[in-house]
Amino acid sequence: MQNNTRHFAAIGVLVVIFTFVVFWILDAVLKFPLAASTQAGPIDSLIQGHLWIIAFLFSLVVVIAIYSLFLFRRREGDTEEGQYIHGNTTLEILWTALPMVVVIAFGYWSTVVLVDITQRPDNEIIVNAEGYQWGWNFSLPNSDAVTQELVLPVDTPIRMDLTSKDVLHNFWVPEFRVKQDIVPGRTTYLRFTPTIEGEYRLICSELCGLNHTGMIAPVRVVSQDEFAAFWNQDVQTASSK
Amino acid sequence: MSLFSLGLVRAIVGQILGMLTGMATTMLIRVMLGLPAWAAEPSWTVGAIFSIIGALWAVGALSDWAKWMKGEETPMHHGPPEGKPAWTRYFGVDYNHKVIGVQYTVWGIFLLLVGGTMALIFRTELAESGRQFLSLELYNNFIGMHGFIMIFAILLGIGGMANYLVPLMLGAEDMAFPRLNALGFWFNVPGSLLLLSSLFIGGWDAGWTAYPPLSARGPIGYQLFFLGVFAVGLSSIVGSLNLLVTILQMRPKGMSLFKMPIFCWAVFATSLIQLTATQLIGLSFLMVSTQRALGMGFFDPGLPGATLMTGLGDPILFQHLFWFYSHPAVYIFILPGLGIISELLPVFSRKPLFGYKWIALSSLAIAIVGFLVWGHHMFVSGYAPVLRYAFMYSSLLVAVPTGVKFFSWLGTLWGGKLTFETPMLFVLGAISVFLIGGLSGPILGTVPSDLPLHDTYFVVGHFHATMFGGFVFPFFAALYFWFPKVTGRMYNETLGKIHFAIMTPAFWVQTLGQMGVGVMGMRRRIADYDPTLGGGSIEAWQLSITIAGFLIGFGVLLMLWNFFQSAEVGVLAGDNPWRSRSPEWQIPSPIPEHSFASPMVVHGEPYDYGLPEPYVAFAAAGDD
Ligand code: HEM
Ligand SMILES: [Cu+2]
Ligand SMILES: [Cu+2]
């Protein structure tokens, strides 16, 4: 028992060190794109939380396993069997209950975030997007103009009303994080608020046939004035061509 | 000896003849109805149905039942077929579970190679950005085909392990229903041949999930694919029924459920899922099939181009039906593998399995909770928003019994006397890989973090890690471990270790790479990607993933070469090279036709390494 205490202390230290190392590796490998919507903030924090837990649990299991491999490897000439231990009910209950607490905590955190990012703001504007094999049409509710470029005003809550002409598609701009399937025969909705002006890409993320790979449309987040100007003029000329 | 005396050849010929008969029947009916004789869709569909029956009939998997209907006796034949070389029994209908187990395993490995080859083809395409040699059409066909061939391979692999091992571990002469067992295997042959041949009539392009409306519109290949899945599904159903009855009814005296080898618990839990969930994938594909062939618009939202009954269907309904099987299915794939891990760890640790009952019950818990979480594949599908919360919590709960297994495995290692032969190495590799697979689950299970990850390569990385950790690594461990029991000879240990040393790091690179490119923003199922993702670092990752894929493939070939060689020239292994307490190691290797010369009596516990009393003993001949 005395011995075990020493080993557990060593394992504890190693797990802490490992957790940081693993987190650092995960952080280096998992490079998220720019966060360019208000939704991205809480989502990215939740993901960071997940990554810390992943790093910790991964380290916990791997450190104990590797430690055991060294400590309990059969030495040359040793013919004895292992220690006769059948189990330990306290431990089993502990490692059922603790993970339960952790996952429920994450469930709660996620619930709060999900409510937050799907909430309906007062001043949202509606933009229609229609997916088809293989491209996109965009329009505003009270206008006949249709464009193939999605232009959005910065810092304004957007509700995308999504429809499909044919099969399933999916609306996703990686920098905004959120995505939503588009289902023929009904309208689905997606809310987000772009926060950084710039150019992005809308990519269809639901396999939709031959040229799913190429079902991409340019997205431009512009100032609110520019947005108004675009829909009043640019589009009129574009669609009257 | 004529070629036709091989059952496999007869099955293939029977399948082709069945296909032709089905087509002819369709044409006849159409002519009688005054329609043009040839119509591709109904002809191929009816042909495919007939082809399954034709194959089963020709190979002889149905003949005993046919004889019973005529009132004839069919005494059980033991041993190789008369007047033919002994090896031919592996190519025909045989009722011995050990033969059937080998048939399942070999057919599974064959499919693993076919599916793996497809993966390497499209991995080569993805090795650098830009489109190189695969047409978009072929690309889409290959990803779906790879997925489903691998699912078949896994189902066959677990069928092989279960059929070979369960009766031996229970000291039973055979499975409860040997004829059903043979039928169960032979369903897979026409099933997988239909799936493969769908490539030649246009294939199918909607990925393994085959969501309508896309799957309701594509080429005719879909029909062969659906019916192939149907046949293999029937195999799952009859096979699992057989295993459940065997486990419940054929245990020897003194072996209560909690005294079975733990692998039997895993098979029990898996079989429960297979018996009750498989119908749903059969149903969902059948509904798409009839929507295509008969205009039943189950999933048809009613858009221009639809013909009959437009606007009555719902594409999302399909996703519910599909995932109601396909989520539990992932536990079908992994539970037997986790059982193998629990089975082998005590042998190489020389120590009882830590928390036997907890491990056994966690399999059941996973099986049951697994039925409540299918909606986590549909967080962005557009279903009622409240469902997102419900499926989020249920999905998170699955992590708990999975965790119990990990900690119990650590408890088994602790205080052991560990040795590191190839099977043990693969078990340890499995634990490490399944760990990252399992840990990448909850981040997909909470909705906000799933939104950026859904339908990206992150998901691809997640499920490859779970499948490799939960099936491929344990399956390979099992192949190495029981190879001496099946053949009587030892595999080459050095080659086995080289295989492990190549495959494990390669897989790590592959799965982490997939998760990485997914996070950068690469979607699933695309033939080309944006080279600027991840600040341009995506290209290096893609190349690494492809190289890793080839290394894994090389490792698998090395293993097979090892097995072929060692079956001929390996050193004789003796009856119990691993000093295991399990029943199958207490009888000769290779196992004689009748496994147990005398009845098995249970004395102790399966994993009491360190106690002198054996788990089982055999009543001496003539003794009672
Ligand atoms: C810790 C428990 C796990 C959780 C919470 C979990 C959660 C999830 C979630 C939420 C998805 C959907 C991701 C998406 O499409 O956005 C998913 C996908 C998947 N998971 Fe898991 N998972 C777990 C363990 C497993 C295990 C053990 C397997 C077994 C093989 C598995 C196999 C799969 C497969 C095959 C898919 C992809 C299906 C597809 O869309 O093609 N998962 N998982
Ligand atoms: Cu698409
Ligand atoms: Cu799932």
mmCIF file of N, CA and C in Angstrom, chain A residues 4 8 29 31-33 43 47 50 54 58 68 72-74 78 80-86 88 92 95-96 100 103 107-108 110-111 114-115 133 166 168 172 177 179-181 183-184 186 201 204-210 212-213, chain B residues 137 140 205-207 211 214 217 301 303 314 316 319 350-353 355 358 380-382 389 392-393 396-397 400 404 407-408 414-418 435 439 442 446 448 451-452 454-456 519-520 523 525-528 530 537 608 611:
data_model
loop_
_atom_site.group_PDB
_atom_site.id
_atom_site.type_symbol
_atom_site.label_atom_id
_atom_site.label_comp_id
_atom_site.label_asym_id
_atom_site.label_seq_id
_atom_site.Cartn_x
_atom_site.Cartn_y
_atom_site.Cartn_z
ATOM 1 N N ASN A 4 2.093 1.744 -3.326
ATOM 2 C CA ASN A 4 1.103 2.266 -4.245
ATOM 3 C C ASN A 4 0.943 3.772 -4.114
ATOM 4 N N PHE A 8 0.947 6.361 -7.053
ATOM 5 C CA PHE A 8 -0.183 7.235 -7.385
ATOM 6 C C PHE A 8 0.261 8.690 -7.432
ATOM 7 N N VAL A 29 -3.003 20.890 -33.651
ATOM 8 C CA VAL A 29 -3.560 20.138 -34.786
ATOM 9 C C VAL A 29 -4.924 20.689 -35.192
ATOM 10 N N LYS A 31 -6.921 23.452 -35.868
ATOM 11 C CA LYS A 31 -6.869 24.891 -36.118
ATOM 12 C C LYS A 31 -8.177 25.381 -36.699
ATOM 13 N N PHE A 32 -9.004 26.001 -35.851
ATOM 14 C CA PHE A 32 -10.281 26.514 -36.336
ATOM 15 C C PHE A 32 -10.055 27.751 -37.179
ATOM 16 N N PRO A 33 -10.938 27.957 -38.154
ATOM 17 C CA PRO A 33 -10.843 29.194 -38.929
ATOM 18 C C PRO A 33 -11.195 30.391 -38.056
ATOM 19 N N ILE A 43 -19.474 29.139 -28.785
ATOM 20 C CA ILE A 43 -19.215 27.798 -29.337
ATOM 21 C C ILE A 43 -17.750 27.445 -29.155
ATOM 22 N N ILE A 47 -15.967 24.406 -27.064
ATOM 23 C CA ILE A 47 -15.025 23.464 -27.680
ATOM 24 C C ILE A 47 -13.718 23.421 -26.878
ATOM 25 N N HIS A 50 -14.271 21.255 -23.974
ATOM 26 C CA HIS A 50 -14.197 19.852 -24.373
ATOM 27 C C HIS A 50 -12.747 19.408 -24.537
ATOM 28 N N ILE A 54 -10.905 16.333 -22.823
ATOM 29 C CA ILE A 54 -10.320 15.273 -23.642
ATOM 30 C C ILE A 54 -8.850 15.092 -23.260
ATOM 31 N N PHE A 58 -7.675 11.636 -21.642
ATOM 32 C CA PHE A 58 -6.709 10.901 -22.456
ATOM 33 C C PHE A 58 -5.439 10.668 -21.638
ATOM 34 N N SER A 68 1.749 1.336 -15.942
ATOM 35 C CA SER A 68 1.589 -0.086 -15.589
ATOM 36 C C SER A 68 2.445 -0.973 -16.467
ATOM 37 N N PHE A 72 4.669 -3.189 -14.202
ATOM 38 C CA PHE A 72 4.199 -4.557 -14.007
ATOM 39 C C PHE A 72 4.616 -5.483 -15.128
ATOM 40 N N ARG A 73 5.592 -5.081 -15.926
ATOM 41 C CA ARG A 73 6.038 -6.003 -16.979
ATOM 42 C C ARG A 73 6.694 -7.205 -16.317
ATOM 43 N N ARG A 74 6.552 -8.334 -16.952
ATOM 44 C CA ARG A 74 7.132 -9.551 -16.379
ATOM 45 C C ARG A 74 8.647 -9.496 -16.520
ATOM 46 N N ASP A 78 10.777 -14.545 -13.969
ATOM 47 C CA ASP A 78 9.645 -14.485 -13.040
ATOM 48 C C ASP A 78 8.535 -15.394 -13.554
ATOM 49 N N GLU A 80 5.696 -16.107 -11.561
ATOM 50 C CA GLU A 80 4.486 -15.954 -10.755
ATOM 51 C C GLU A 80 3.327 -15.372 -11.559
ATOM 52 N N GLU A 81 2.123 -15.522 -11.027
ATOM 53 C CA GLU A 81 0.962 -14.895 -11.640
ATOM 54 C C GLU A 81 0.779 -13.504 -11.042
ATOM 55 N N GLY A 82 -0.138 -12.736 -11.641
ATOM 56 C CA GLY A 82 -0.393 -11.383 -11.161
ATOM 57 C C GLY A 82 -1.114 -11.388 -9.821
ATOM 58 N N GLN A 83 -1.305 -10.179 -9.275
ATOM 59 C CA GLN A 83 -2.012 -10.082 -7.999
ATOM 60 C C GLN A 83 -3.452 -10.529 -8.163
ATOM 61 N N TYR A 84 -3.953 -11.232 -7.133
ATOM 62 C CA TYR A 84 -5.303 -11.768 -7.225
ATOM 63 C C TYR A 84 -6.307 -10.714 -6.772
ATOM 64 N N ILE A 85 -6.706 -9.839 -7.706
ATOM 65 C CA ILE A 85 -7.690 -8.791 -7.389
ATOM 66 C C ILE A 85 -8.865 -8.953 -8.330
ATOM 67 N N HIS A 86 -10.075 -9.002 -7.769
ATOM 68 C CA HIS A 86 -11.247 -9.215 -8.613
ATOM 69 C C HIS A 86 -11.952 -7.946 -9.015
ATOM 70 N N ASN A 88 -13.243 -3.738 -7.390
ATOM 71 C CA ASN A 88 -13.387 -2.860 -6.253
ATOM 72 C C ASN A 88 -14.639 -2.031 -6.470
ATOM 73 N N GLU A 92 -15.565 1.318 -8.813
ATOM 74 C CA GLU A 92 -16.496 1.236 -9.953
ATOM 75 C C GLU A 92 -17.590 2.288 -9.831
ATOM 76 N N TRP A 95 -16.078 5.706 -10.615
ATOM 77 C CA TRP A 95 -15.842 6.052 -12.020
ATOM 78 C C TRP A 95 -17.067 5.862 -12.902
ATOM 79 N N THR A 96 -18.182 5.527 -12.295
ATOM 80 C CA THR A 96 -19.459 5.687 -13.010
ATOM 81 C C THR A 96 -20.041 7.062 -12.682
ATOM 82 N N MET A 100 -20.463 10.796 -14.949
ATOM 83 C CA MET A 100 -21.867 11.197 -15.065
ATOM 84 C C MET A 100 -22.006 12.679 -14.726
ATOM 85 N N VAL A 103 -20.447 14.775 -17.613
ATOM 86 C CA VAL A 103 -21.240 14.916 -18.846
ATOM 87 C C VAL A 103 -22.491 15.751 -18.606
ATOM 88 N N GLY A 107 -23.600 19.001 -20.506
ATOM 89 C CA GLY A 107 -24.936 19.125 -21.070
ATOM 90 C C GLY A 107 -25.548 20.460 -20.682
ATOM 91 N N TYR A 108 -25.362 20.829 -19.421
ATOM 92 C CA TYR A 108 -25.929 22.089 -18.945
ATOM 93 C C TYR A 108 -25.287 23.277 -19.671
ATOM 94 N N SER A 110 -23.836 23.326 -22.504
ATOM 95 C CA SER A 110 -24.250 23.345 -23.905
ATOM 96 C C SER A 110 -25.671 23.860 -24.053
ATOM 97 N N THR A 111 -26.504 23.507 -23.088
ATOM 98 C CA THR A 111 -27.880 23.989 -23.151
ATOM 99 C C THR A 111 -27.906 25.510 -23.115
ATOM 100 N N LEU A 114 -26.644 26.843 -26.383
ATOM 101 C CA LEU A 114 -27.567 26.618 -27.500
ATOM 102 C C LEU A 114 -28.750 27.577 -27.442
ATOM 103 N N VAL A 115 -29.272 27.775 -26.225
ATOM 104 C CA VAL A 115 -30.364 28.732 -26.083
ATOM 105 C C VAL A 115 -29.893 30.102 -26.536
ATOM 106 N N GLN A 133 -28.993 21.877 -57.237
ATOM 107 C CA GLN A 133 -27.857 21.139 -57.799
ATOM 108 C C GLN A 133 -27.286 21.919 -58.970
ATOM 109 N N ASP A 166 -34.320 20.872 -54.962
ATOM 110 C CA ASP A 166 -34.251 19.474 -55.390
ATOM 111 C C ASP A 166 -33.956 18.508 -54.240
ATOM 112 N N LEU A 168 -31.369 17.399 -50.556
ATOM 113 C CA LEU A 168 -30.843 18.017 -49.341
ATOM 114 C C LEU A 168 -29.571 18.798 -49.651
ATOM 115 N N TRP A 172 -23.428 26.381 -44.791
ATOM 116 C CA TRP A 172 -22.338 26.475 -43.817
ATOM 117 C C TRP A 172 -21.292 27.473 -44.265
ATOM 118 N N ARG A 177 -19.339 29.354 -37.955
ATOM 119 C CA ARG A 177 -19.479 28.134 -37.145
ATOM 120 C C ARG A 177 -20.784 27.367 -37.374
ATOM 121 N N LYS A 179 -24.296 25.699 -38.741
ATOM 122 C CA LYS A 179 -24.764 25.203 -40.031
ATOM 123 C C LYS A 179 -26.170 24.649 -39.908
ATOM 124 N N GLN A 180 -26.836 24.490 -41.053
ATOM 125 C CA GLN A 180 -28.214 24.015 -41.070
ATOM 126 C C GLN A 180 -28.504 23.293 -42.375
ATOM 127 N N ASP A 181 -29.122 22.126 -42.274
ATOM 128 C CA ASP A 181 -29.543 21.410 -43.480
ATOM 129 C C ASP A 181 -30.660 22.165 -44.179
ATOM 130 N N VAL A 183 -33.891 21.410 -46.568
ATOM 131 C CA VAL A 183 -34.719 20.250 -46.867
ATOM 132 C C VAL A 183 -35.765 20.629 -47.910
ATOM 133 N N PRO A 184 -35.798 19.923 -49.024
ATOM 134 C CA PRO A 184 -36.813 20.243 -50.023
ATOM 135 C C PRO A 184 -38.206 20.056 -49.435
ATOM 136 N N ARG A 186 -39.719 22.127 -47.411
ATOM 137 C CA ARG A 186 -39.968 22.962 -46.234
ATOM 138 C C ARG A 186 -38.903 24.041 -46.128
ATOM 139 N N ARG A 201 -16.624 32.029 -47.673
ATOM 140 C CA ARG A 201 -17.210 31.104 -48.647
ATOM 141 C C ARG A 201 -18.343 30.329 -48.011
ATOM 142 N N CYS A 204 -21.693 24.014 -49.313
ATOM 143 C CA CYS A 204 -22.749 23.043 -49.040
ATOM 144 C C CYS A 204 -22.122 21.855 -48.328
ATOM 145 N N SER A 205 -22.654 21.500 -47.162
ATOM 146 C CA SER A 205 -22.056 20.417 -46.384
ATOM 147 C C SER A 205 -22.941 19.194 -46.291
ATOM 148 N N GLU A 206 -23.847 19.027 -47.230
ATOM 149 C CA GLU A 206 -24.617 17.784 -47.230
ATOM 150 C C GLU A 206 -24.519 17.225 -48.641
ATOM 151 N N LEU A 207 -24.008 16.002 -48.735
ATOM 152 C CA LEU A 207 -23.773 15.403 -50.048
ATOM 153 C C LEU A 207 -25.014 15.544 -50.918
ATOM 154 N N CYS A 208 -24.855 16.175 -52.093
ATOM 155 C CA CYS A 208 -26.032 16.488 -52.900
ATOM 156 C C CYS A 208 -25.848 16.047 -54.334
ATOM 157 N N GLY A 209 -24.955 15.079 -54.560
ATOM 158 C CA GLY A 209 -24.810 14.550 -55.905
ATOM 159 C C GLY A 209 -23.481 14.920 -56.528
ATOM 160 N N LEU A 210 -23.458 14.775 -57.842
ATOM 161 C CA LEU A 210 -22.212 14.817 -58.590
ATOM 162 C C LEU A 210 -21.287 15.953 -58.177
ATOM 163 N N HIS A 212 -21.330 18.102 -55.662
ATOM 164 C CA HIS A 212 -21.386 18.590 -54.284
ATOM 165 C C HIS A 212 -20.095 19.333 -53.932
ATOM 166 N N THR A 213 -18.971 18.757 -54.348
ATOM 167 C CA THR A 213 -17.670 19.364 -54.081
ATOM 168 C C THR A 213 -17.635 20.836 -54.464
ATOM 169 N N GLU B 137 -18.083 11.264 -60.457
ATOM 170 C CA GLU B 137 -19.049 10.184 -60.338
ATOM 171 C C GLU B 137 -18.437 8.975 -59.625
ATOM 172 N N ASN B 140 -17.775 9.699 -55.896
ATOM 173 C CA ASN B 140 -18.951 9.550 -55.028
ATOM 174 C C ASN B 140 -19.335 8.094 -54.859
ATOM 175 N N ASP B 205 -24.639 7.100 -55.503
ATOM 176 C CA ASP B 205 -23.757 8.240 -55.277
ATOM 177 C C ASP B 205 -24.118 9.069 -54.054
ATOM 178 N N ALA B 206 -24.892 8.523 -53.125
ATOM 179 C CA ALA B 206 -25.321 9.362 -52.003
ATOM 180 C C ALA B 206 -24.602 9.025 -50.703
ATOM 181 N N GLY B 207 -23.461 8.328 -50.794
ATOM 182 C CA GLY B 207 -22.756 7.973 -49.567
ATOM 183 C C GLY B 207 -23.441 6.807 -48.880
ATOM 184 N N TYR B 211 -29.217 9.122 -48.169
ATOM 185 C CA TYR B 211 -30.375 9.950 -47.882
ATOM 186 C C TYR B 211 -31.173 10.229 -49.154
ATOM 187 N N LEU B 214 -31.895 12.379 -52.792
ATOM 188 C CA LEU B 214 -30.835 12.042 -53.742
ATOM 189 C C LEU B 214 -30.880 10.558 -54.109
ATOM 190 N N ARG B 217 -33.326 9.302 -56.652
ATOM 191 C CA ARG B 217 -33.225 9.772 -58.024
ATOM 192 C C ARG B 217 -32.090 9.123 -58.790
ATOM 193 N N PRO B 301 -40.865 14.818 -51.162
ATOM 194 C CA PRO B 301 -41.475 16.065 -50.704
ATOM 195 C C PRO B 301 -42.364 16.701 -51.764
ATOM 196 N N LEU B 303 -41.728 17.604 -55.441
ATOM 197 C CA LEU B 303 -41.102 18.678 -56.204
ATOM 198 C C LEU B 303 -41.302 18.393 -57.678
ATOM 199 N N ASP B 314 -41.755 12.764 -46.606
ATOM 200 C CA ASP B 314 -40.884 13.604 -45.804
ATOM 201 C C ASP B 314 -39.472 13.031 -45.803
ATOM 202 N N ILE B 316 -37.008 13.763 -44.012
ATOM 203 C CA ILE B 316 -36.407 13.618 -42.675
ATOM 204 C C ILE B 316 -36.856 12.320 -42.012
ATOM 205 N N GLN B 319 -34.315 9.755 -42.329
ATOM 206 C CA GLN B 319 -33.155 9.855 -41.446
ATOM 207 C C GLN B 319 -33.447 9.249 -40.082
ATOM 208 N N ARG B 350 -2.042 -12.077 -16.521
ATOM 209 C CA ARG B 350 -2.042 -13.171 -15.531
ATOM 210 C C ARG B 350 -2.780 -12.747 -14.273
ATOM 211 N N LYS B 351 -3.989 -12.289 -14.442
ATOM 212 C CA LYS B 351 -4.674 -11.630 -13.336
ATOM 213 C C LYS B 351 -6.160 -11.602 -13.654
ATOM 214 N N PRO B 352 -7.041 -11.721 -12.638
ATOM 215 C CA PRO B 352 -8.470 -11.710 -12.942
ATOM 216 C C PRO B 352 -8.907 -10.422 -13.642
ATOM 217 N N LEU B 353 -9.960 -10.542 -14.428
ATOM 218 C CA LEU B 353 -10.547 -9.368 -15.063
ATOM 219 C C LEU B 353 -11.117 -8.470 -13.978
ATOM 220 N N GLY B 355 -13.457 -6.149 -12.200
ATOM 221 C CA GLY B 355 -14.856 -5.709 -12.288
ATOM 222 C C GLY B 355 -15.650 -6.420 -13.370
ATOM 223 N N TRP B 358 -19.268 -5.444 -13.820
ATOM 224 C CA TRP B 358 -19.443 -4.078 -14.316
ATOM 225 C C TRP B 358 -19.204 -4.036 -15.814
ATOM 226 N N VAL B 380 -28.620 18.978 -37.149
ATOM 227 C CA VAL B 380 -28.847 20.094 -38.083
ATOM 228 C C VAL B 380 -29.839 19.723 -39.180
ATOM 229 N N SER B 381 -30.579 18.632 -38.974
ATOM 230 C CA SER B 381 -31.446 18.150 -40.054
ATOM 231 C C SER B 381 -32.665 19.031 -40.253
ATOM 232 N N GLY B 382 -33.013 19.795 -39.237
ATOM 233 C CA GLY B 382 -34.229 20.595 -39.346
ATOM 234 C C GLY B 382 -35.401 19.972 -38.610
ATOM 235 N N TYR B 389 -32.143 19.041 -27.686
ATOM 236 C CA TYR B 389 -31.767 18.952 -26.262
ATOM 237 C C TYR B 389 -31.889 17.506 -25.781
ATOM 238 N N MET B 392 -29.161 15.351 -27.111
ATOM 239 C CA MET B 392 -27.874 15.756 -26.577
ATOM 240 C C MET B 392 -27.616 15.061 -25.237
ATOM 241 N N TYR B 393 -28.609 15.107 -24.348
ATOM 242 C CA TYR B 393 -28.399 14.492 -23.034
ATOM 243 C C TYR B 393 -28.279 12.977 -23.151
ATOM 244 N N LEU B 396 -24.831 12.031 -24.367
ATOM 245 C CA LEU B 396 -23.760 12.197 -23.387
ATOM 246 C C LEU B 396 -23.737 11.021 -22.416
ATOM 247 N N LEU B 397 -24.912 10.453 -22.142
ATOM 248 C CA LEU B 397 -24.961 9.338 -21.189
ATOM 249 C C LEU B 397 -24.187 8.122 -21.677
ATOM 250 N N VAL B 400 -20.766 7.248 -20.294
ATOM 251 C CA VAL B 400 -20.539 6.722 -18.944
ATOM 252 C C VAL B 400 -20.194 5.223 -18.935
ATOM 253 N N VAL B 404 -16.588 3.185 -17.962
ATOM 254 C CA VAL B 404 -16.432 2.078 -17.020
ATOM 255 C C VAL B 404 -15.498 1.021 -17.588
ATOM 256 N N PHE B 407 -11.740 2.147 -17.388
ATOM 257 C CA PHE B 407 -11.147 2.117 -16.055
ATOM 258 C C PHE B 407 -10.978 0.680 -15.585
ATOM 259 N N SER B 408 -11.920 -0.181 -15.968
ATOM 260 C CA SER B 408 -11.781 -1.571 -15.551
ATOM 261 C C SER B 408 -10.589 -2.234 -16.245
ATOM 262 N N TRP B 414 -3.215 -3.204 -13.734
ATOM 263 C CA TRP B 414 -2.521 -2.822 -12.490
ATOM 264 C C TRP B 414 -2.251 -4.051 -11.628
ATOM 265 N N GLY B 415 -0.980 -4.282 -11.339
ATOM 266 C CA GLY B 415 -0.642 -5.422 -10.493
ATOM 267 C C GLY B 415 -0.487 -6.723 -11.254
ATOM 268 N N GLY B 416 -0.502 -6.653 -12.589
ATOM 269 C CA GLY B 416 -0.352 -7.876 -13.374
ATOM 270 C C GLY B 416 1.100 -8.237 -13.606
ATOM 271 N N LYS B 417 1.276 -9.320 -14.358
ATOM 272 C CA LYS B 417 2.624 -9.687 -14.814
ATOM 273 C C LYS B 417 2.571 -9.654 -16.327
ATOM 274 N N LEU B 418 2.819 -8.480 -16.885
ATOM 275 C CA LEU B 418 2.463 -8.264 -18.282
ATOM 276 C C LEU B 418 3.525 -8.791 -19.239
ATOM 277 N N LEU B 435 -9.774 4.983 -27.299
ATOM 278 C CA LEU B 435 -9.832 6.094 -26.355
ATOM 279 C C LEU B 435 -10.049 7.410 -27.092
ATOM 280 N N LEU B 439 -13.366 9.631 -26.909
ATOM 281 C CA LEU B 439 -13.266 10.990 -26.374
ATOM 282 C C LEU B 439 -13.699 12.042 -27.390
ATOM 283 N N PRO B 442 -18.227 12.978 -27.280
ATOM 284 C CA PRO B 442 -19.030 13.996 -26.602
ATOM 285 C C PRO B 442 -18.974 15.376 -27.246
ATOM 286 N N THR B 446 -22.605 17.331 -27.943
ATOM 287 C CA THR B 446 -23.213 18.582 -27.488
ATOM 288 C C THR B 446 -23.462 19.464 -28.702
ATOM 289 N N PRO B 448 -23.961 22.700 -29.655
ATOM 290 C CA PRO B 448 -23.229 23.866 -30.165
ATOM 291 C C PRO B 448 -21.880 23.495 -30.762
ATOM 292 N N LEU B 451 -22.165 21.856 -34.264
ATOM 293 C CA LEU B 451 -22.542 22.659 -35.429
ATOM 294 C C LEU B 451 -21.359 22.900 -36.370
ATOM 295 N N PRO B 452 -20.191 23.305 -35.856
ATOM 296 C CA PRO B 452 -19.088 23.474 -36.803
ATOM 297 C C PRO B 452 -18.474 22.141 -37.262
ATOM 298 N N HIS B 454 -20.159 18.971 -37.624
ATOM 299 C CA HIS B 454 -21.012 18.051 -38.355
ATOM 300 C C HIS B 454 -20.679 18.061 -39.840
ATOM 301 N N ASP B 455 -20.676 16.853 -40.426
ATOM 302 C CA ASP B 455 -20.395 16.701 -41.852
ATOM 303 C C ASP B 455 -19.052 17.281 -42.271
ATOM 304 N N THR B 456 -18.092 17.273 -41.341
ATOM 305 C CA THR B 456 -16.727 17.587 -41.734
ATOM 306 C C THR B 456 -15.872 16.334 -41.519
ATOM 307 N N VAL B 519 -11.495 20.215 -38.776
ATOM 308 C CA VAL B 519 -11.618 21.451 -38.013
ATOM 309 C C VAL B 519 -11.243 22.651 -38.875
ATOM 310 N N MET B 520 -10.258 22.466 -39.750
ATOM 311 C CA MET B 520 -9.876 23.573 -40.637
ATOM 312 C C MET B 520 -11.022 23.985 -41.552
ATOM 313 N N ARG B 523 -15.073 19.686 -45.616
ATOM 314 C CA ARG B 523 -16.295 18.893 -45.509
ATOM 315 C C ARG B 523 -16.000 17.423 -45.780
ATOM 316 N N ARG B 525 -16.880 13.901 -47.828
ATOM 317 C CA ARG B 525 -17.427 13.456 -49.112
ATOM 318 C C ARG B 525 -17.212 14.448 -50.229
ATOM 319 N N ILE B 526 -16.026 15.057 -50.257
ATOM 320 C CA ILE B 526 -15.730 15.937 -51.376
ATOM 321 C C ILE B 526 -14.488 15.420 -52.075
ATOM 322 N N ALA B 527 -14.467 15.598 -53.386
ATOM 323 C CA ALA B 527 -13.399 15.039 -54.209
ATOM 324 C C ALA B 527 -12.192 15.962 -54.257
ATOM 325 N N ASP B 528 -12.364 17.172 -53.790
ATOM 326 C CA ASP B 528 -11.260 18.125 -53.831
ATOM 327 C C ASP B 528 -11.470 19.127 -52.708
ATOM 328 N N ASP B 530 -10.074 22.909 -50.606
ATOM 329 C CA ASP B 530 -9.450 24.212 -50.743
ATOM 330 C C ASP B 530 -8.035 24.159 -50.149
ATOM 331 N N SER B 537 -1.711 24.591 -44.361
ATOM 332 C CA SER B 537 -1.107 23.371 -43.808
ATOM 333 C C SER B 537 -1.907 22.124 -44.164
ATOM 334 N N ASP B 608 -9.686 -16.533 -13.007
ATOM 335 C CA ASP B 608 -8.967 -16.621 -11.735
ATOM 336 C C ASP B 608 -7.526 -17.045 -11.923
ATOM 337 N N LEU B 611 -5.115 -18.783 -9.111
ATOM 338 C CA LEU B 611 -5.686 -19.865 -8.317
ATOM 339 C C LEU B 611 -5.402 -21.186 -9.029
#
